[in-house]
PDB file of C-alpha atoms in Angstrom:
ATOM      1  CA  MET A   1       0.071  -0.570  -0.133  1.00 47.00           C
ATOM      2  CA  ALA A   2       1.288   3.475  -1.014  1.00 51.00           C
ATOM      3  CA  LYS A   3       2.310   5.215   1.669  1.00 59.00           C
ATOM      4  CA  ALA A   4       0.329   8.775   0.850  1.00 62.00           C
ATOM      5  CA  SER A   5       0.651  12.541   3.462  1.00 68.00           C
ATOM      6  CA  VAL A   6      -1.760  13.943   5.306  1.00 69.00           C
ATOM      7  CA  TRP A   7      -2.841  16.836   3.341  1.00 71.00           C
ATOM      8  CA  ALA A   8      -3.162  14.586  -0.005  1.00 72.00           C
ATOM      9  CA  ILE A   9      -5.450  12.330   2.642  1.00 75.00           C
ATOM     10  CA  ILE A  10      -8.185  15.304   4.076  1.00 79.00           C
ATOM     11  CA  PRO A  11     -10.042  15.828   0.464  1.00 81.00           C
ATOM     12  CA  ASN A  12     -10.116  11.828  -0.081  1.00 81.00           C
ATOM     13  CA  LEU A  13     -11.469  11.656   3.457  1.00 83.00           C
ATOM     14  CA  LEU A  14     -14.303  15.203   3.361  1.00 83.00           C
ATOM     15  CA  ARG A  15     -15.266  13.322  -0.244  1.00 84.00           C
ATOM     16  CA  SER A  16     -15.921   9.932   2.109  1.00 85.00           C
ATOM     17  CA  LEU A  17     -18.586  11.574   3.286  1.00 86.00           C
ATOM     18  CA  PHE A  18     -20.638  11.451  -0.226  1.00 86.00           C
ATOM     19  CA  ARG A  19     -19.510   7.247  -0.529  1.00 86.00           C
ATOM     20  CA  SER A  20     -21.952   4.607  -0.793  1.00 87.00           C
ATOM     21  CA  ASP A  21     -19.109   1.978  -0.082  1.00 87.00           C
ATOM     22  CA  VAL A  22     -17.783   3.794   3.251  1.00 89.00           C
ATOM     23  CA  PRO A  23     -19.203   2.549   6.493  1.00 90.00           C
ATOM     24  CA  ILE A  24     -21.832   4.535   8.143  1.00 92.00           C
ATOM     25  CA  ARG A  25     -19.608   4.433  11.220  1.00 93.00           C
ATOM     26  CA  SER A  26     -16.846   6.492   9.337  1.00 91.00           C
ATOM     27  CA  LYS A  27     -19.081   9.602   8.671  1.00 90.00           C
ATOM     28  CA  ILE A  28     -20.770   9.756  11.409  1.00 92.00           C
ATOM     29  CA  LEU A  29     -16.788  10.371  13.090  1.00 91.00           C
ATOM     30  CA  LEU A  30     -15.665  12.661  10.542  1.00 90.00           C
ATOM     31  CA  VAL A  31     -19.006  14.498  10.635  1.00 90.00           C
ATOM     32  CA  MET A  32     -18.353  14.870  14.727  1.00 91.00           C
ATOM     33  CA  GLY A  33     -14.694  16.384  14.158  1.00 88.00           C
ATOM     34  CA  ILE A  34     -16.531  18.649  11.594  1.00 87.00           C
ATOM     35  CA  VAL A  35     -19.270  20.076  13.792  1.00 87.00           C
ATOM     36  CA  TYR A  36     -17.123  20.080  16.396  1.00 86.00           C
ATOM     37  CA  LEU A  37     -14.599  22.776  14.884  1.00 82.00           C
ATOM     38  CA  VAL A  38     -17.656  25.110  13.955  1.00 82.00           C
ATOM     39  CA  SER A  39     -19.683  24.438  16.706  1.00 80.00           C
ATOM     40  CA  PRO A  40     -19.149  27.694  19.764  1.00 76.00           C
ATOM     41  CA  ILE A  41     -18.926  25.020  22.195  1.00 79.00           C
ATOM     42  CA  ASP A  42     -15.715  23.986  23.351  1.00 78.00           C
ATOM     43  CA  LEU A  43     -14.039  21.731  26.350  1.00 80.00           C
ATOM     44  CA  LEU A  44     -11.575  24.614  26.925  1.00 78.00           C
ATOM     45  CA  PRO A  45     -13.273  27.567  25.941  1.00 77.00           C
ATOM     46  CA  ASP A  46     -11.700  30.026  22.594  1.00 70.00           C
ATOM     47  CA  VAL A  47     -11.670  33.105  24.267  1.00 73.00           C
ATOM     48  CA  ILE A  48      -8.865  31.923  26.330  1.00 72.00           C
ATOM     49  CA  ALA A  49      -6.110  32.901  23.726  1.00 70.00           C
ATOM     50  CA  GLY A  50      -3.874  30.122  22.312  1.00 74.00           C
ATOM     51  CA  ILE A  51      -5.120  27.778  25.058  1.00 77.00           C
ATOM     52  CA  GLY A  52      -9.002  26.892  24.174  1.00 76.00           C
ATOM     53  CA  TRP A  53      -7.519  26.387  20.448  1.00 79.00           C
ATOM     54  CA  ILE A  54      -5.762  23.120  22.363  1.00 83.00           C
ATOM     55  CA  ASP A  55      -8.745  20.771  22.338  1.00 82.00           C
ATOM     56  CA  ASP A  56      -9.952  21.740  18.724  1.00 82.00           C
ATOM     57  CA  LEU A  57      -6.224  20.597  17.215  1.00 85.00           C
ATOM     58  CA  VAL A  58      -6.140  17.410  19.695  1.00 87.00           C
ATOM     59  CA  ILE A  59     -10.183  16.777  19.015  1.00 88.00           C
ATOM     60  CA  VAL A  60     -10.506  17.342  15.042  1.00 87.00           C
ATOM     61  CA  PRO A  61      -7.875  15.509  14.063  1.00 89.00           C
ATOM     62  CA  LEU A  62      -8.119  12.346  16.440  1.00 91.00           C
ATOM     63  CA  LEU A  63     -11.682  12.161  14.912  1.00 90.00           C
ATOM     64  CA  GLY A  64     -10.610  12.225  11.787  1.00 89.00           C
ATOM     65  CA  TRP A  65      -7.917   9.404  12.350  1.00 89.00           C
ATOM     66  CA  LEU A  66     -10.110   7.379  14.045  1.00 91.00           C
ATOM     67  CA  SER A  67     -12.627   7.720  10.819  1.00 90.00           C
ATOM     68  CA  TYR A  68      -9.370   6.926   8.467  1.00 89.00           C
ATOM     69  CA  ARG A  69      -8.633   3.861  10.871  1.00 90.00           C
ATOM     70  CA  SER A  70     -12.647   2.861  10.743  1.00 90.00           C
ATOM     71  CA  LEU A  71     -12.350   2.401   7.005  1.00 89.00           C
ATOM     72  CA  PRO A  72     -12.018  -0.293   4.858  1.00 87.00           C
ATOM     73  CA  PRO A  73      -8.673  -1.550   3.600  1.00 88.00           C
ATOM     74  CA  SER A  74      -9.670  -0.987   0.262  1.00 85.00           C
ATOM     75  CA  ILE A  75     -10.649   2.464   0.729  1.00 85.00           C
ATOM     76  CA  LYS A  76      -7.890   3.142   2.469  1.00 82.00           C
ATOM     77  CA  GLU A  77      -5.992   1.898  -0.078  1.00 81.00           C
ATOM     78  CA  GLY A  78      -7.948   3.569  -3.116  1.00 76.00           C
ATOM     79  CA  MET A  79      -7.358   6.921  -0.682  1.00 75.00           C
ATOM     80  CA  ALA A  80      -3.095   6.698  -0.744  1.00 66.00           C
ATOM     81  CA  THR A  81      -3.338   6.486  -4.530  1.00 63.00           C
ATOM     82  CA  ASP A  82      -5.241   9.509  -5.273  1.00 55.00           C
ATOM     83  CA  ARG A  83      -3.249  11.799  -5.835  1.00 53.00           C
ATOM     84  CA  PRO A  84      -4.404  14.358  -8.531  1.00 49.00           C
ATOM     85  CA  ASP A  85      -2.174  14.957 -11.380  1.00 47.00           C
ATOM     86  CA  SER A  86      -1.753  18.517 -12.636  1.00 43.00           C
ATOM     87  CA  ALA A  87      -2.053  17.041 -15.822  1.00 44.00           C
ATOM     88  CA  ASN A  88      -5.292  15.027 -16.670  1.00 50.00           C
ATOM     89  CA  ASN A  89      -7.211  15.538 -13.130  1.00 54.00           C
ATOM     90  CA  PRO A  90      -8.524  18.956 -12.186  1.00 57.00           C
ATOM     91  CA  ALA A  91      -8.763  18.618  -8.701  1.00 58.00           C
ATOM     92  CA  THR A  92      -5.166  20.985  -8.806  1.00 58.00           C
ATOM     93  CA  SER A  93      -7.387  23.735  -9.863  1.00 65.00           C
ATOM     94  CA  ARG A  94      -9.679  22.797  -6.454  1.00 71.00           C
ATOM     95  CA  LYS A  95      -6.590  23.947  -4.379  1.00 74.00           C
ATOM     96  CA  TRP A  96      -7.190  27.683  -5.326  1.00 74.00           C
ATOM     97  CA  LEU A  97     -10.923  27.232  -5.076  1.00 76.00           C
ATOM     98  CA  TYR A  98     -11.048  25.362  -1.536  1.00 78.00           C
ATOM     99  CA  LEU A  99      -8.331  28.271  -0.346  1.00 79.00           C
ATOM    100  CA  VAL A 100     -10.804  31.220  -1.640  1.00 80.00           C
ATOM    101  CA  VAL A 101     -13.650  29.547  -0.226  1.00 81.00           C
ATOM    102  CA  LEU A 102     -11.657  30.008   3.235  1.00 83.00           C
ATOM    103  CA  ILE A 103     -11.101  33.073   2.720  1.00 83.00           C
ATOM    104  CA  VAL A 104     -14.439  34.778   2.047  1.00 83.00           C
ATOM    105  CA  VAL A 105     -15.673  31.877   5.373  1.00 82.00           C
ATOM    106  CA  LEU A 106     -13.097  34.002   7.203  1.00 80.00           C
ATOM    107  CA  ILE A 107     -13.870  37.515   6.163  1.00 79.00           C
ATOM    108  CA  GLY A 108     -17.740  36.573   6.687  1.00 76.00           C
ATOM    109  CA  ILE A 109     -16.937  35.428   9.874  1.00 76.00           C
ATOM    110  CA  GLY A 110     -15.311  39.096  10.191  1.00 73.00           C
ATOM    111  CA  LEU A 111     -17.917  40.521   9.372  1.00 72.00           C
ATOM    112  CA  LEU A 112     -20.985  39.179  10.800  1.00 73.00           C
ATOM    113  CA  THR A 113     -19.845  38.624  14.488  1.00 74.00           C
ATOM    114  CA  GLY A 114     -18.183  42.908  13.499  1.00 63.00           C
ATOM    115  CA  PRO A 115     -17.088  44.871  16.701  1.00 62.00           C
ATOM    116  CA  ASP A 116     -18.038  45.103  20.320  1.00 61.00           C
ATOM    117  CA  GLU A 117     -20.377  47.777  20.287  1.00 64.00           C
ATOM    118  CA  SER A 118     -19.336  48.401  24.084  1.00 60.00           C
ATOM    119  CA  PHE A 119     -15.872  49.167  22.952  1.00 55.00           C
ATOM    120  CA  LEU A 120     -17.827  51.531  20.425  1.00 58.00           C
ATOM    121  CA  LYS A 121     -19.056  53.341  22.987  1.00 66.00           C
ATOM    122  CA  ASN A 122     -16.241  53.567  25.103  1.00 64.00           C
ATOM    123  CA  PRO A 123     -12.887  53.185  23.098  1.00 60.00           C
ATOM    124  CA  SER A 124     -10.960  53.500  26.405  1.00 62.00           C
ATOM    125  CA  GLY A 125     -11.642  50.675  27.894  1.00 55.00           C
ATOM    126  CA  GLY A 126     -11.890  52.323  31.256  1.00 52.00           C
TER     127      GLY A 126
END
């Protein structure tokens, strides 16, 4: 079996959510990781700078790893050998699409959350 990097497996793991031959257990673990990542409820609050992200950096990859481990060997092998070639596979152009979507989402989050109104009323903080 070919050894693939994590960055080659992640897009294939996300695509596995829509495959019918992937076990439901793997899909549930992966969805739990995605929901935990975007959920405002965490074990450690994200308000605490740095420390609040530790649980996300541990729990989300752990659930992704468990999801990958619960896949049958034939699907794992397909994920490891599914490497996009720039000449004959449009998946490489999707990297730019993923980057643009990520930037748009981050800008959207910034615009939707906006500054705290109490800060605008009293900018000195006192």
